[in-house]
C-alpha positions as a Markdown table, in Angstrom:
| # | Residue | x | y | z |
|---|---|---|---|---|
| 1 | Unk | 11.8 | -15.6 | -3.2 |
| 2 | Unk | 9.3 | -18.3 | -2.3 |
| 3 | Unk | 7.9 | -18.4 | -5.9 |
| 4 | Unk | 11.4 | -18.9 | -7.2 |
| 5 | Unk | 12.0 | -21.7 | -4.8 |
| 6 | Unk | 8.6 | -23.3 | -5.9 |
| 7 | Unk | 9.5 | -23.0 | -9.6 |
| 8 | Unk | 13.0 | -24.5 | -9.0 |
| 9 | Unk | 11.5 | -27.4 | -7.1 |
| 10 | Unk | 9.0 | -28.0 | -9.9 |
| 11 | Unk | 11.8 | -27.9 | -12.5 |
| 12 | Unk | 13.4 | -30.9 | -10.7 |
| 13 | Unk | 10.6 | -33.2 | -11.9 |
| 14 | Unk | 12.0 | -33.3 | -15.4 |
| 15 | Unk | 15.4 | -34.4 | -14.4 |
| 16 | Unk | 16.7 | -38.0 | -14.6 |
| 17 | Unk | 17.6 | -37.6 | -10.9 |
| 18 | Unk | 14.0 | -36.6 | -10.0 |
| 19 | Unk | 13.4 | -39.5 | -7.6 |
| 20 | Unk | 16.5 | -38.5 | -5.7 |
| 21 | Unk | 15.4 | -34.9 | -5.6 |
| 22 | Unk | 11.9 | -36.1 | -4.4 |
| 23 | Unk | 13.6 | -37.9 | -1.5 |
| 24 | Unk | 15.7 | -34.9 | -0.7 |
| 25 | Unk | 12.8 | -32.4 | -0.8 |
| 26 | Unk | 10.6 | -34.8 | 1.2 |
| 27 | Unk | 13.3 | -35.1 | 3.8 |
| 28 | Unk | 14.1 | -31.4 | 4.2 |
| 29 | Unk | 10.4 | -30.4 | 4.1 |
| 30 | Unk | 9.8 | -32.4 | 7.3 |
| 31 | Unk | 12.4 | -30.5 | 9.2 |
| 32 | Unk | 12.9 | -27.0 | 7.7 |
| 33 | Unk | 12.1 | -26.5 | 4.0 |
| 34 | Unk | 9.2 | -24.3 | 2.7 |
| 35 | Unk | 8.0 | -26.1 | -0.3 |
| 36 | Unk | 6.0 | -29.3 | 0.1 |
| 37 | Unk | 7.2 | -32.5 | -1.7 |
| 38 | Unk | 3.9 | -32.6 | -3.5 |
| 39 | Unk | 5.1 | -29.9 | -5.8 |
| 40 | Unk | 7.7 | -32.4 | -7.2 |
| 41 | Unk | 5.7 | -35.5 | -6.6 |
| 42 | Unk | 2.6 | -34.5 | -8.7 |
| 43 | Unk | 4.3 | -33.9 | -12.0 |
| 44 | Unk | 6.6 | -36.9 | -11.6 |
| 45 | Unk | 3.6 | -39.2 | -10.9 |
| 46 | Unk | 1.7 | -37.7 | -13.8 |
| 47 | Unk | 4.6 | -38.2 | -16.2 |
| 48 | Unk | 5.1 | -41.8 | -15.0 |
| 49 | Unk | 1.8 | -43.1 | -13.7 |
| 50 | Unk | 3.3 | -46.6 | -13.6 |
| 51 | Unk | 5.7 | -45.3 | -10.9 |
| 52 | Unk | 3.2 | -43.3 | -8.8 |
| 53 | Unk | 3.2 | -45.8 | -5.9 |
| 54 | Unk | 7.0 | -46.1 | -6.0 |
| 55 | Unk | 7.3 | -42.4 | -5.8 |
| 56 | Unk | 4.8 | -42.3 | -3.0 |
| 57 | Unk | 6.9 | -44.8 | -1.0 |
| 58 | Unk | 10.1 | -42.9 | -1.7 |
| 59 | Unk | 8.4 | -39.6 | -0.5 |
| 60 | Unk | 7.0 | -41.3 | 2.5 |
| 61 | Unk | 10.3 | -42.9 | 3.6 |
| 62 | Unk | 12.2 | -39.7 | 3.1 |
| 63 | Unk | 9.6 | -37.6 | 4.8 |
| 64 | Unk | 9.5 | -39.9 | 7.9 |
| 65 | Unk | 13.3 | -39.8 | 8.0 |
| 66 | Unk | 13.2 | -36.0 | 7.7 |
| 67 | Unk | 10.6 | -36.0 | 10.5 |
| 68 | Unk | 13.0 | -37.9 | 12.7 |
| 69 | Unk | 15.6 | -35.3 | 12.0 |
| 70 | Unk | 13.1 | -32.6 | 13.0 |
| 71 | Unk | 12.2 | -34.5 | 16.1 |
| 72 | Unk | 16.0 | -34.7 | 17.0 |
| 73 | Unk | 16.4 | -31.0 | 16.4 |
| 74 | Unk | 13.5 | -30.3 | 18.9 |
| 75 | Unk | 14.7 | -33.0 | 21.4 |
| 76 | Unk | 18.4 | -32.3 | 21.4 |
| 77 | Unk | 18.9 | -28.7 | 20.1 |
| 78 | Unk | 15.8 | -26.7 | 20.8 |
| 79 | Unk | 17.5 | -23.5 | 22.0 |
| 80 | Unk | 20.5 | -23.7 | 19.6 |
| 81 | Unk | 18.7 | -24.7 | 16.4 |
| 82 | Unk | 15.0 | -25.2 | 16.6 |
| 83 | Unk | 14.1 | -21.9 | 18.3 |
| 84 | Unk | 16.0 | -19.8 | 15.6 |
| 85 | Unk | 14.4 | -21.8 | 12.8 |
| 86 | Unk | 10.9 | -21.3 | 14.3 |
| 87 | Unk | 11.6 | -17.6 | 14.8 |
| 88 | Unk | 12.9 | -17.3 | 11.2 |
| 89 | Unk | 9.8 | -18.9 | 9.7 |
| 90 | Unk | 7.4 | -17.1 | 12.1 |
| 91 | Unk | 6.3 | -20.3 | 13.8 |
| 92 | Unk | 7.6 | -19.6 | 17.3 |
| 93 | Unk | 4.4 | -18.1 | 18.8 |
| 94 | Unk | 2.3 | -21.0 | 17.5 |
| 95 | Unk | 4.9 | -23.5 | 18.8 |
| 96 | Unk | 4.9 | -21.9 | 22.2 |
| 97 | Unk | 1.0 | -22.1 | 22.4 |
| 98 | Unk | 1.1 | -25.8 | 21.4 |
| 99 | Unk | 4.0 | -26.6 | 23.7 |
| 100 | Unk | 1.6 | -26.8 | 26.7 |
| 101 | Unk | -1.0 | -28.9 | 25.0 |
| 102 | Unk | 0.5 | -32.3 | 25.6 |
| 103 | Unk | 1.2 | -35.5 | 23.6 |
| 104 | Unk | -2.4 | -36.2 | 22.5 |
| 105 | Unk | -2.8 | -32.9 | 20.7 |
| 106 | Unk | 0.8 | -33.4 | 19.3 |
| 107 | Unk | -0.2 | -36.6 | 17.7 |
| 108 | Unk | -3.4 | -35.1 | 16.3 |
| 109 | Unk | -1.3 | -32.2 | 14.9 |
| 110 | Unk | 1.2 | -34.7 | 13.4 |
| 111 | Unk | -1.6 | -36.6 | 11.6 |
| 112 | Unk | -3.3 | -33.4 | 10.3 |
| 113 | Unk | 0.0 | -31.9 | 9.3 |
| 114 | Unk | 0.9 | -35.1 | 7.4 |
| 115 | Unk | -2.4 | -35.2 | 5.6 |
| 116 | Unk | -3.1 | -31.5 | 5.0 |
| 117 | Unk | 0.1 | -29.5 | 5.8 |
| 118 | Unk | -1.8 | -27.9 | 8.6 |
| 119 | Unk | 0.2 | -26.9 | 10.6 |
| 120 | Unk | 3.4 | -27.2 | 8.6 |
| 121 | Unk | 5.1 | -30.5 | 9.2 |
| 122 | Unk | 8.4 | -29.0 | 10.1 |
| 123 | Unk | 6.9 | -27.1 | 13.1 |
| 124 | Unk | 5.2 | -30.3 | 14.3 |
| 125 | Unk | 8.3 | -32.5 | 14.0 |
| 126 | Unk | 10.4 | -30.0 | 16.0 |
| 127 | Unk | 7.6 | -29.6 | 18.5 |
| 128 | Unk | 7.3 | -33.4 | 18.9 |
| 129 | Unk | 11.0 | -33.6 | 19.8 |
| 130 | Unk | 10.8 | -30.6 | 22.2 |
| 131 | Unk | 7.9 | -32.2 | 24.0 |
| 132 | Unk | 9.8 | -35.5 | 24.1 |
| 133 | Unk | 7.0 | -37.4 | 22.4 |
| 134 | Unk | 7.9 | -41.1 | 22.3 |
| 135 | Unk | 10.0 | -41.6 | 19.2 |
| 136 | Unk | 8.4 | -44.9 | 18.2 |
| 137 | Unk | 4.9 | -43.4 | 18.5 |
| 138 | Unk | 6.1 | -40.4 | 16.5 |
| 139 | Unk | 7.5 | -42.6 | 13.7 |
| 140 | Unk | 4.3 | -44.7 | 13.5 |
| 141 | Unk | 2.2 | -41.6 | 13.3 |
| 142 | Unk | 4.4 | -40.1 | 10.7 |
| 143 | Unk | 4.3 | -43.2 | 8.5 |
| 144 | Unk | 0.5 | -43.3 | 8.7 |
| 145 | Unk | 0.0 | -39.6 | 8.1 |
| 146 | Unk | 2.6 | -39.1 | 5.4 |
| 147 | Unk | 2.2 | -42.5 | 3.8 |
| 148 | Unk | -1.6 | -42.0 | 3.7 |
| 149 | Unk | -1.2 | -38.7 | 1.9 |
| 150 | Unk | 1.2 | -39.9 | -0.7 |
| 151 | Unk | -0.6 | -43.2 | -1.3 |
| 152 | Unk | -3.9 | -41.3 | -1.7 |
| 153 | Unk | -2.3 | -39.0 | -4.2 |
| 154 | Unk | -0.8 | -42.0 | -6.1 |
| 155 | Unk | -4.2 | -43.7 | -6.2 |
| 156 | Unk | -6.0 | -40.5 | -7.4 |
| 157 | Unk | -3.4 | -39.9 | -10.1 |
| 158 | Unk | -3.4 | -43.5 | -11.3 |
| 159 | Unk | -7.2 | -43.6 | -11.4 |
| 160 | Unk | -7.9 | -40.1 | -12.8 |
| 161 | Unk | -4.7 | -38.9 | -14.4 |
| 162 | Unk | -4.2 | -35.3 | -15.5 |
| 163 | Unk | -7.9 | -34.5 | -14.9 |
| 164 | Unk | -7.5 | -34.8 | -11.2 |
| 165 | Unk | -4.4 | -32.6 | -11.0 |
| 166 | Unk | -6.3 | -29.3 | -10.7 |
| 167 | Unk | -8.5 | -30.8 | -8.0 |
| 168 | Unk | -5.5 | -32.0 | -6.0 |
| 169 | Unk | -3.6 | -28.7 | -6.3 |
| 170 | Unk | -6.6 | -26.4 | -5.5 |
| 171 | Unk | -9.2 | -28.3 | -3.6 |
| 172 | Unk | -7.7 | -31.4 | -1.9 |
| 173 | Unk | -5.8 | -29.2 | 0.5 |
| 174 | Unk | -8.9 | -27.4 | 1.4 |
| 175 | Unk | -10.8 | -30.6 | 2.0 |
| 176 | Unk | -8.0 | -32.1 | 4.0 |
| 177 | Unk | -7.6 | -28.9 | 5.9 |
| 178 | Unk | -11.3 | -28.9 | 6.8 |
| 179 | Unk | -10.9 | -32.5 | 7.9 |
| 180 | Unk | -7.8 | -31.6 | 9.9 |
| 181 | Unk | -9.6 | -28.7 | 11.6 |
| 182 | Unk | -12.5 | -31.0 | 12.4 |
| 183 | Unk | -10.1 | -33.5 | 13.9 |
| 184 | Unk | -8.5 | -30.9 | 16.1 |
| 185 | Unk | -11.8 | -29.5 | 17.1 |
| 186 | Unk | -13.0 | -33.0 | 18.1 |
| 187 | Unk | -9.9 | -33.6 | 20.1 |
| 188 | Unk | -10.2 | -30.2 | 21.9 |
| 189 | Unk | -13.9 | -30.9 | 22.6 |
| 190 | Unk | -13.2 | -34.4 | 24.0 |
| 191 | Unk | -10.3 | -33.1 | 26.1 |
| 192 | Unk | -12.1 | -30.3 | 27.7 |
| 193 | Unk | -15.4 | -32.1 | 28.1 |
| 194 | Unk | -13.8 | -34.8 | 30.2 |
């Protein structure tokens, strides 16, 4: 099922309505969807490099709005909506472990999730709402993290074109994931050392 969803999302890049689909996918990815917006963004930006930054801004805006929706789900409807979503996607145990970690770790997770999809952004946005993280701080963090990711991708694609695609698809996630893990480790070290 997941592969079919991935293929369907990828097929949207060839449509005239691709930019709208990018916004929709980026929005729902931040609150409950499996497939990252990158799947749609990469072929769109490669097909139209002159629009790579425009697509990055579209994806960022929609992703932040979707993150706000996820935050609201966590804040206002944790038991009714968020808990069943987390249970369905297997994220409830992770969520419950992080729930006691506080706002500082929450912001680190938001940045690492925005940059490297670790942990999934939908889990982090719902968690932020459930923890009542200040909405303005949440929005700023989401803009920095998601905007940073999409703008970096735009720059890489504009600069290196098709030749960078394999690197982005296979290795950038690993590099960003390693950076995210290092950031979380640094946070935990500082928190428990003080």
